mmCIF file of C-alpha atoms and ligand atoms in Angstrom:
data_model
loop_
_atom_site.group_PDB
_atom_site.id
_atom_site.type_symbol
_atom_site.label_atom_id
_atom_site.label_comp_id
_atom_site.label_asym_id
_atom_site.label_seq_id
_atom_site.Cartn_x
_atom_site.Cartn_y
_atom_site.Cartn_z
ATOM 1 C CA UNK A 1 66.462 -5.996 24.496
ATOM 2 C CA UNK A 2 65.304 -6.236 20.896
ATOM 3 C CA UNK A 3 65.752 -9.975 19.524
ATOM 4 C CA UNK A 4 65.613 -10.807 15.901
ATOM 5 C CA UNK A 5 64.185 -14.359 16.429
ATOM 6 C CA UNK A 6 61.601 -16.099 18.520
ATOM 7 C CA UNK A 7 64.455 -18.128 19.942
ATOM 8 C CA UNK A 8 66.414 -15.132 20.927
ATOM 9 C CA UNK A 9 63.511 -13.595 22.596
ATOM 10 C CA UNK A 10 62.718 -16.831 24.714
ATOM 11 C CA UNK A 11 66.501 -16.969 25.589
ATOM 12 C CA UNK A 12 66.208 -13.084 26.532
ATOM 13 C CA UNK A 13 63.253 -13.778 28.864
ATOM 14 C CA UNK A 14 65.011 -16.932 30.586
ATOM 15 C CA UNK A 15 68.061 -14.664 31.140
ATOM 16 C CA UNK A 16 66.177 -12.136 32.965
ATOM 17 C CA UNK A 17 63.164 -13.621 34.654
ATOM 18 C CA UNK A 18 61.802 -10.309 35.745
ATOM 19 C CA UNK A 19 61.846 -9.109 32.107
ATOM 20 C CA UNK A 20 58.506 -8.453 30.426
ATOM 21 C CA UNK A 21 57.800 -8.622 26.663
ATOM 22 C CA UNK A 22 56.374 -5.672 24.971
ATOM 23 C CA UNK A 23 54.942 -5.864 21.362
ATOM 24 C CA UNK A 24 52.903 -2.632 20.301
ATOM 25 C CA UNK A 25 53.177 -1.161 23.848
ATOM 26 C CA UNK A 26 49.697 0.278 23.949
ATOM 27 C CA UNK A 27 48.664 -1.619 27.066
ATOM 28 C CA UNK A 28 51.815 -2.078 28.646
ATOM 29 C CA UNK A 29 53.112 1.643 28.288
ATOM 30 C CA UNK A 30 49.836 2.678 29.646
ATOM 31 C CA UNK A 31 50.276 0.553 32.729
ATOM 32 C CA UNK A 32 53.858 1.928 33.184
ATOM 33 C CA UNK A 33 52.739 5.697 32.698
ATOM 34 C CA UNK A 34 50.018 5.055 35.181
ATOM 35 C CA UNK A 35 52.531 3.634 37.728
ATOM 36 C CA UNK A 36 50.818 0.047 37.792
ATOM 37 C CA UNK A 37 53.839 -1.572 36.348
ATOM 38 C CA UNK A 38 57.733 -1.085 36.954
ATOM 39 C CA UNK A 39 59.158 -3.738 34.551
ATOM 40 C CA UNK A 40 62.755 -4.779 35.560
ATOM 41 C CA UNK A 41 63.666 -4.995 31.738
ATOM 42 C CA UNK A 42 61.779 -5.210 28.465
ATOM 43 C CA UNK A 43 62.050 -7.582 25.600
ATOM 44 C CA UNK A 44 60.703 -5.971 22.326
ATOM 45 C CA UNK A 45 58.883 -8.309 19.984
ATOM 46 C CA UNK A 46 58.807 -5.743 17.232
ATOM 47 C CA UNK A 47 61.861 -6.914 15.155
ATOM 48 C CA UNK A 48 60.872 -10.641 14.937
ATOM 49 C CA UNK A 49 59.688 -11.278 11.396
ATOM 50 C CA UNK A 50 58.231 -14.743 11.954
ATOM 51 C CA UNK A 51 55.800 -13.160 14.503
ATOM 52 C CA UNK A 52 54.425 -10.341 12.180
ATOM 53 C CA UNK A 53 52.550 -12.175 9.377
ATOM 54 C CA UNK A 54 50.182 -14.821 8.661
ATOM 55 C CA UNK A 55 50.249 -17.910 6.547
ATOM 56 C CA UNK A 56 47.839 -20.879 5.554
ATOM 57 C CA UNK A 57 48.373 -24.279 7.121
ATOM 58 C CA UNK A 58 46.017 -27.251 6.247
ATOM 59 C CA UNK A 59 42.825 -25.469 6.495
ATOM 60 C CA UNK A 60 44.002 -23.189 9.177
ATOM 61 C CA UNK A 61 45.276 -19.780 9.227
ATOM 62 C CA UNK A 62 48.634 -19.434 11.477
ATOM 63 C CA UNK A 63 48.566 -15.721 12.572
ATOM 64 C CA UNK A 64 51.550 -14.364 14.054
ATOM 65 C CA UNK A 65 51.324 -12.820 17.682
ATOM 66 C CA UNK A 66 52.720 -9.300 16.493
ATOM 67 C CA UNK A 67 50.105 -8.885 13.672
ATOM 68 C CA UNK A 68 48.520 -5.455 14.136
ATOM 69 C CA UNK A 69 45.067 -4.568 14.311
ATOM 70 C CA UNK A 70 45.695 -2.412 11.201
ATOM 71 C CA UNK A 71 47.215 -5.282 9.175
ATOM 72 C CA UNK A 72 44.289 -7.622 10.211
ATOM 73 C CA UNK A 73 41.785 -5.047 8.740
ATOM 74 C CA UNK A 74 43.114 -5.305 5.347
ATOM 75 C CA UNK A 75 40.986 -6.838 2.421
ATOM 76 C CA UNK A 76 42.982 -10.101 1.986
ATOM 77 C CA UNK A 77 42.810 -10.996 5.747
ATOM 78 C CA UNK A 78 39.108 -9.701 6.007
ATOM 79 C CA UNK A 79 38.105 -12.066 3.159
ATOM 80 C CA UNK A 80 39.069 -15.237 5.069
ATOM 81 C CA UNK A 81 38.389 -13.990 8.598
ATOM 82 C CA UNK A 82 35.837 -11.128 8.603
ATOM 83 C CA UNK A 83 34.874 -11.363 12.040
ATOM 84 C CA UNK A 84 38.386 -10.933 13.297
ATOM 85 C CA UNK A 85 39.074 -8.102 10.876
ATOM 86 C CA UNK A 86 35.920 -6.403 12.199
ATOM 87 C CA UNK A 87 37.137 -6.781 15.732
ATOM 88 C CA UNK A 88 40.344 -5.465 14.826
ATOM 89 C CA UNK A 89 38.831 -2.491 12.843
ATOM 90 C CA UNK A 90 36.820 -1.817 16.251
ATOM 91 C CA UNK A 91 39.901 -1.967 18.641
ATOM 92 C CA UNK A 92 40.508 1.834 19.363
ATOM 93 C CA UNK A 93 41.522 4.705 17.309
ATOM 94 C CA UNK A 94 43.885 4.439 14.311
ATOM 95 C CA UNK A 95 47.198 5.266 16.208
ATOM 96 C CA UNK A 96 46.509 2.259 18.606
ATOM 97 C CA UNK A 97 45.326 -0.026 15.907
ATOM 98 C CA UNK A 98 48.689 0.678 14.032
ATOM 99 C CA UNK A 99 50.676 -0.369 17.185
ATOM 100 C CA UNK A 100 48.449 -2.865 19.097
ATOM 101 C CA UNK A 101 48.785 -6.483 18.224
ATOM 102 C CA UNK A 102 46.860 -9.654 18.409
ATOM 103 C CA UNK A 103 49.132 -11.217 20.985
ATOM 104 C CA UNK A 104 49.054 -8.059 23.234
ATOM 105 C CA UNK A 105 45.279 -8.031 23.081
ATOM 106 C CA UNK A 106 45.076 -11.748 23.904
ATOM 107 C CA UNK A 107 47.705 -11.426 26.944
ATOM 108 C CA UNK A 108 46.106 -8.319 28.313
ATOM 109 C CA UNK A 109 42.854 -10.305 28.539
ATOM 110 C CA UNK A 110 40.500 -7.298 29.214
ATOM 111 C CA UNK A 111 36.936 -7.884 29.100
ATOM 112 C CA UNK A 112 36.735 -5.255 26.510
ATOM 113 C CA UNK A 113 39.264 -7.093 24.408
ATOM 114 C CA UNK A 114 37.710 -6.826 20.790
ATOM 115 C CA UNK A 115 39.514 -9.942 19.472
ATOM 116 C CA UNK A 116 38.517 -12.233 22.401
ATOM 117 C CA UNK A 117 34.898 -13.133 21.526
ATOM 118 C CA UNK A 118 35.923 -13.735 18.045
ATOM 119 C CA UNK A 119 38.858 -16.152 18.955
ATOM 120 C CA UNK A 120 36.578 -17.850 21.320
ATOM 121 C CA UNK A 121 34.008 -18.241 18.883
ATOM 122 C CA UNK A 122 36.543 -19.661 16.284
ATOM 123 C CA UNK A 123 37.814 -21.814 19.094
ATOM 124 C CA UNK A 124 41.381 -20.451 18.174
ATOM 125 C CA UNK A 125 44.601 -22.396 19.791
ATOM 126 C CA UNK A 126 47.399 -20.309 20.874
ATOM 127 C CA UNK A 127 50.942 -21.581 19.940
ATOM 128 C CA UNK A 128 53.429 -20.767 22.880
ATOM 129 C CA UNK A 129 57.157 -20.778 23.174
ATOM 130 C CA UNK A 130 59.170 -20.992 26.237
ATOM 131 C CA UNK A 131 62.152 -22.255 27.853
ATOM 132 C CA UNK A 132 60.677 -25.863 28.055
ATOM 133 C CA UNK A 133 60.005 -25.745 24.451
ATOM 134 C CA UNK A 134 56.494 -25.247 22.372
ATOM 135 C CA UNK A 135 53.081 -26.071 23.364
ATOM 136 C CA UNK A 136 49.494 -25.468 22.325
ATOM 137 C CA UNK A 137 46.714 -24.181 24.400
ATOM 138 C CA UNK A 138 43.083 -23.391 23.480
ATOM 139 C CA UNK A 139 42.509 -19.462 23.834
ATOM 140 C CA UNK A 140 39.678 -20.331 26.379
ATOM 141 C CA UNK A 141 42.093 -22.185 28.737
ATOM 142 C CA UNK A 142 44.446 -19.434 28.687
ATOM 143 C CA UNK A 143 41.716 -16.693 29.125
ATOM 144 C CA UNK A 144 40.007 -18.648 31.981
ATOM 145 C CA UNK A 145 43.197 -19.456 33.866
ATOM 146 C CA UNK A 146 42.958 -23.173 33.232
ATOM 147 C CA UNK A 147 46.103 -23.109 31.588
ATOM 148 C CA UNK A 148 47.906 -19.899 32.076
ATOM 149 C CA UNK A 149 51.106 -18.727 30.619
ATOM 150 C CA UNK A 150 54.067 -20.045 32.387
ATOM 151 C CA UNK A 151 57.249 -18.024 33.187
ATOM 152 C CA UNK A 152 59.105 -16.887 30.251
ATOM 153 C CA UNK A 153 56.547 -18.090 27.695
ATOM 154 C CA UNK A 154 55.357 -15.990 24.995
ATOM 155 C CA UNK A 155 52.345 -16.348 22.461
ATOM 156 C CA UNK A 156 54.056 -17.000 19.070
ATOM 157 C CA UNK A 157 51.105 -17.729 17.034
ATOM 158 C CA UNK A 158 47.416 -18.057 16.918
ATOM 159 C CA UNK A 159 45.800 -21.048 14.873
ATOM 160 C CA UNK A 160 42.491 -20.415 13.612
ATOM 161 C CA UNK A 161 40.276 -22.662 11.510
ATOM 162 C CA UNK A 162 39.264 -21.378 8.098
ATOM 163 C CA UNK A 163 35.456 -22.016 8.070
ATOM 164 C CA UNK A 164 34.746 -20.242 4.558
ATOM 165 C CA UNK A 165 31.346 -19.439 5.915
ATOM 166 C CA UNK A 166 29.785 -16.208 7.201
ATOM 167 C CA UNK A 167 30.906 -14.773 10.560
ATOM 168 C CA UNK A 168 30.124 -11.563 12.140
ATOM 169 C CA UNK A 169 31.307 -9.353 14.851
ATOM 170 C CA UNK A 170 29.303 -6.528 16.621
ATOM 171 C CA UNK A 171 29.940 -4.223 19.395
ATOM 172 C CA UNK A 172 27.740 -1.774 21.373
ATOM 173 C CA UNK A 173 29.460 1.294 22.076
ATOM 174 C CA UNK A 174 28.096 4.356 23.834
ATOM 175 C CA UNK A 175 30.069 6.608 21.453
ATOM 176 C CA UNK A 176 30.380 6.651 17.756
ATOM 177 C CA UNK A 177 33.771 5.755 16.405
ATOM 178 C CA UNK A 178 36.102 2.918 17.609
ATOM 179 C CA UNK A 179 35.978 2.589 21.441
ATOM 180 C CA UNK A 180 35.667 0.161 24.242
ATOM 181 C CA UNK A 181 32.293 -1.194 24.496
ATOM 182 C CA UNK A 182 30.307 -2.707 27.313
ATOM 183 C CA UNK A 183 29.244 -5.696 25.058
ATOM 184 C CA UNK A 184 30.629 -7.169 22.030
ATOM 185 C CA UNK A 185 29.589 -10.468 20.325
ATOM 186 C CA UNK A 186 30.933 -12.900 17.594
ATOM 187 C CA UNK A 187 28.740 -15.291 15.807
ATOM 188 C CA UNK A 188 30.062 -17.677 13.190
ATOM 189 C CA UNK A 189 28.613 -20.512 11.129
ATOM 190 C CA UNK A 190 30.193 -23.840 10.933
ATOM 191 C CA UNK A 191 28.448 -25.462 8.118
ATOM 192 C CA UNK A 192 30.589 -28.560 8.021
ATOM 193 C CA UNK A 193 29.396 -29.288 11.530
ATOM 194 C CA UNK A 194 26.037 -27.745 11.282
ATOM 195 C CA UNK A 195 26.825 -25.498 14.155
ATOM 196 C CA UNK A 196 26.294 -21.921 15.262
ATOM 197 C CA UNK A 197 29.183 -20.530 17.635
ATOM 198 C CA UNK A 198 28.782 -17.601 19.492
ATOM 199 C CA UNK A 199 30.763 -15.876 22.151
ATOM 200 C CA UNK A 200 30.126 -12.619 24.204
ATOM 201 C CA UNK A 201 32.572 -10.225 25.562
ATOM 202 C CA UNK A 202 31.809 -7.606 28.356
ATOM 203 C CA UNK A 203 29.412 -9.118 30.867
ATOM 204 C CA UNK A 204 32.055 -11.452 32.293
ATOM 205 C CA UNK A 205 35.943 -11.259 32.919
ATOM 206 C CA UNK A 206 36.249 -13.855 29.901
ATOM 207 C CA UNK A 207 34.222 -14.238 26.723
ATOM 208 C CA UNK A 208 31.157 -16.368 27.418
ATOM 209 C CA UNK A 209 29.994 -19.221 25.074
ATOM 210 C CA UNK A 210 26.107 -19.807 25.457
ATOM 211 C CA UNK A 211 26.449 -23.471 24.246
ATOM 212 C CA UNK A 212 22.738 -24.258 24.854
ATOM 213 C CA UNK A 213 21.665 -21.365 22.923
ATOM 214 C CA UNK A 214 23.895 -22.313 20.202
ATOM 215 C CA UNK A 215 22.738 -25.781 20.029
ATOM 216 C CA UNK A 216 19.190 -24.790 20.164
ATOM 217 C CA UNK A 217 19.395 -22.272 17.298
ATOM 218 C CA UNK A 218 21.271 -24.660 15.158
ATOM 219 C CA UNK A 219 17.923 -26.713 14.860
ATOM 220 C CA UNK A 220 16.017 -23.973 13.158
ATOM 221 C CA UNK A 221 18.607 -23.269 10.367
ATOM 222 C CA UNK A 222 18.103 -24.864 7.018
ATOM 223 C CA UNK A 223 21.702 -25.983 6.444
ATOM 224 C CA UNK A 224 20.761 -27.534 2.943
ATOM 225 C CA UNK A 225 20.092 -24.123 1.585
ATOM 226 C CA UNK A 226 23.085 -22.375 -0.172
ATOM 227 C CA UNK A 227 24.930 -19.592 1.514
ATOM 228 C CA UNK A 228 22.887 -16.591 1.344
ATOM 229 C CA UNK A 229 19.556 -18.284 1.094
ATOM 230 C CA UNK A 230 19.610 -19.420 4.716
ATOM 231 C CA UNK A 231 16.974 -17.875 6.833
ATOM 232 C CA UNK A 232 15.400 -18.146 9.918
ATOM 233 C CA UNK A 233 12.105 -17.554 11.510
ATOM 234 C CA UNK A 234 12.125 -13.882 13.276
ATOM 235 C CA UNK A 235 10.463 -15.543 16.290
ATOM 236 C CA UNK A 236 13.490 -18.153 16.792
ATOM 237 C CA UNK A 237 15.725 -15.261 15.977
ATOM 238 C CA UNK A 238 14.588 -13.279 18.753
ATOM 239 C CA UNK A 239 14.176 -16.143 21.180
ATOM 240 C CA UNK A 240 17.972 -16.751 20.350
ATOM 241 C CA UNK A 241 18.826 -13.215 21.580
ATOM 242 C CA UNK A 242 16.960 -13.798 24.885
ATOM 243 C CA UNK A 243 18.514 -17.252 25.329
ATOM 244 C CA UNK A 244 22.122 -15.845 24.794
ATOM 245 C CA UNK A 245 21.354 -12.731 27.053
ATOM 246 C CA UNK A 246 19.999 -14.944 29.843
ATOM 247 C CA UNK A 247 23.071 -17.161 29.701
ATOM 248 C CA UNK A 248 25.550 -14.176 29.831
ATOM 249 C CA UNK A 249 23.532 -12.208 32.290
ATOM 250 C CA UNK A 250 22.121 -14.669 34.669
ATOM 251 C CA UNK A 251 19.619 -14.062 37.626
ATOM 252 C CA UNK A 252 21.263 -13.049 40.787
ATOM 253 C CA UNK A 253 22.334 -15.982 42.896
ATOM 254 C CA UNK A 254 20.577 -14.653 45.885
ATOM 255 C CA UNK A 255 17.286 -14.480 43.955
ATOM 256 C CA UNK A 256 15.074 -11.461 43.686
ATOM 257 C CA UNK A 257 14.558 -9.206 40.505
ATOM 258 C CA UNK A 258 17.538 -8.267 38.054
ATOM 259 C CA UNK A 259 19.069 -4.742 38.681
ATOM 260 C CA UNK A 260 18.420 -2.105 36.191
ATOM 261 C CA UNK A 261 22.030 -2.356 35.165
ATOM 262 C CA UNK A 262 21.827 -5.952 34.647
ATOM 263 C CA UNK A 263 18.565 -5.562 32.758
ATOM 264 C CA UNK A 264 20.301 -2.868 30.359
ATOM 265 C CA UNK A 265 22.929 -5.479 29.777
ATOM 266 C CA UNK A 266 20.637 -8.241 29.080
ATOM 267 C CA UNK A 267 18.692 -6.012 26.479
ATOM 268 C CA UNK A 268 21.978 -5.094 24.879
ATOM 269 C CA UNK A 269 23.175 -8.603 24.667
ATOM 270 C CA UNK A 270 19.854 -9.750 23.235
ATOM 271 C CA UNK A 271 19.737 -6.977 20.440
ATOM 272 C CA UNK A 272 23.306 -7.762 19.361
ATOM 273 C CA UNK A 273 22.809 -11.651 19.238
ATOM 274 C CA UNK A 274 19.732 -11.501 17.283
ATOM 275 C CA UNK A 275 21.320 -9.000 14.954
ATOM 276 C CA UNK A 276 24.485 -10.760 14.407
ATOM 277 C CA UNK A 277 22.485 -14.081 13.749
ATOM 278 C CA UNK A 278 20.434 -12.177 11.309
ATOM 279 C CA UNK A 279 23.781 -10.919 9.514
ATOM 280 C CA UNK A 280 25.635 -14.449 9.180
ATOM 281 C CA UNK A 281 22.184 -15.920 7.734
ATOM 282 C CA UNK A 282 21.632 -13.125 5.249
HETATM 283 C C1 FAD B 301 43.424 4.745 23.601
HETATM 284 C C2 FAD B 301 43.413 3.379 23.658
HETATM 285 C C3 FAD B 301 42.182 2.604 23.345
HETATM 286 C C4 FAD B 301 41.998 1.232 23.187
HETATM 287 N N1 FAD B 301 40.679 0.600 22.609
HETATM 288 C C5 FAD B 301 40.675 -0.751 22.420
HETATM 289 C C6 FAD B 301 39.549 -1.148 21.993
HETATM 290 O O1 FAD B 301 38.369 -0.365 21.819
HETATM 291 N N2 FAD B 301 39.463 -2.487 21.966
HETATM 292 C C7 FAD B 301 40.422 -3.330 22.522
HETATM 293 O O2 FAD B 301 40.385 -4.687 22.360
HETATM 294 N N3 FAD B 301 41.596 -2.855 22.845
HETATM 295 C C8 FAD B 301 41.897 -1.509 23.086
HETATM 296 N N4 FAD B 301 42.752 -0.921 23.436
HETATM 297 C C9 FAD B 301 43.888 -1.742 24.087
HETATM 298 C C10 FAD B 301 45.199 -2.363 23.096
HETATM 299 O O3 FAD B 301 45.303 -1.510 22.214
HETATM 300 C C11 FAD B 301 45.020 -3.773 22.794
HETATM 301 O O4 FAD B 301 44.755 -4.758 23.878
HETATM 302 C C12 FAD B 301 46.356 -4.032 22.046
HETATM 303 O O5 FAD B 301 45.837 -5.167 21.095
HETATM 304 C C13 FAD B 301 47.456 -4.531 22.971
HETATM 305 O O6 FAD B 301 48.554 -5.117 22.150
HETATM 306 P P1 FAD B 301 49.833 -4.492 22.386
HETATM 307 O O7 FAD B 301 50.883 -5.049 21.201
HETATM 308 O O8 FAD B 301 49.898 -2.973 22.268
HETATM 309 O O9 FAD B 301 50.391 -5.085 23.722
HETATM 310 P P2 FAD B 301 51.578 -4.650 24.668
HETATM 311 O O10 FAD B 301 50.889 -3.464 25.194
HETATM 312 O O11 FAD B 301 52.757 -4.558 23.958
HETATM 313 O O12 FAD B 301 51.403 -5.905 25.698
HETATM 314 C C14 FAD B 301 50.230 -6.112 26.393
HETATM 315 C C15 FAD B 301 50.441 -7.188 27.422
HETATM 316 O O13 FAD B 301 50.775 -8.442 26.681
HETATM 317 C C16 FAD B 301 52.019 -8.878 26.982
HETATM 318 N N5 FAD B 301 52.440 -9.558 25.668
HETATM 319 C C17 FAD B 301 52.278 -8.685 24.474
HETATM 320 N N6 FAD B 301 52.786 -9.572 23.342
HETATM 321 C C18 FAD B 301 52.916 -10.841 23.912
HETATM 322 C C19 FAD B 301 53.237 -11.862 23.271
HETATM 323 N N7 FAD B 301 53.373 -12.250 22.109
HETATM 324 N N8 FAD B 301 53.385 -13.169 24.304
HETATM 325 C C20 FAD B 301 53.213 -13.016 25.556
HETATM 326 N N9 FAD B 301 52.980 -11.802 25.956
HETATM 327 C C21 FAD B 301 52.690 -10.544 25.438
HETATM 328 C C22 FAD B 301 52.798 -7.804 27.309
HETATM 329 O O14 FAD B 301 53.852 -8.141 28.322
HETATM 330 C C23 FAD B 301 51.801 -7.114 28.211
HETATM 331 O O15 FAD B 301 51.645 -7.722 29.534
HETATM 332 C C24 FAD B 301 43.205 0.401 23.476
HETATM 333 C C25 FAD B 301 44.212 1.032 24.107
HETATM 334 C C26 FAD B 301 44.431 2.359 23.962
HETATM 335 C C27 FAD B 301 45.728 3.155 24.623
#
């Protein structure tokens, strides 16, 4: 089925409850090809114009669920949401980025999903459309399962506040070029609230927000300095990295020393967090 509107797509999913929506197909078709999924029917979202673009809305950007990674990597988008553009740029090879979409990345909810830490740090809200109407859910509630997608529901849009302040996405990758990485991080400044927001992807099934580390480091930033002139003591920056790493890779619950893998992960998180903080303050 290839509906032309969001309403038609919702109706199609309601008419065939076993049907599955497909956007770019980069995750879904891989699961089908590997025999992990045998959908009774597919509802393609590719012809629905209202899901493809993005627009301003009262200090927010309303992003269509079928925005592709390639589209998010263009200069107009990157000027407003640099961290999301950087995550899109890092999400796999070009042919995957041309087809793969924001909504698919969210619903697939892989620990290595590159847009997810950025959306968590930006406290994005998902607009959902389903047989019982429209509703909104914070991205963190959907990812943690606190408020999952209900039967026949689609992600229609993603609402992101425009902060007009530096934001950075970094990922550690064992290989050069875009590939899945064990750790990714987003750090955004919210000067209006004098806040630093950070989310780490990889160590856990969902992006982690080290809230105490965020609050701690915000005290060390000279918020009254102009953008680009803000700086931080290198010792505070290094301590922030360690704080984030300890929050995201905790001590083993049974006590005892951290294993070698966990130590490596902690080091990687600490380096990325320190580097990302340095870049948003530069
Ligand atoms: C070789 C390769 C490399 C990759 N590398 C990376 C990488 O480095 N980083 C990364 O983050 N990802 C990577 N990916 C994963 C993939 O490209 C992304 O997750 C992509 O964003 C998925 O989007 P899609 O449109 O292709 O989703 P689809 O495959 O179409 O759908 C994925 C899931 O989401 C559901 N879905 C899709 N859209 C909606 C919607 N609007 N509402 C409700 N449900 C929906 C589908 O039913 C399905 O369950 C890679 C994939 C491949 C094949």
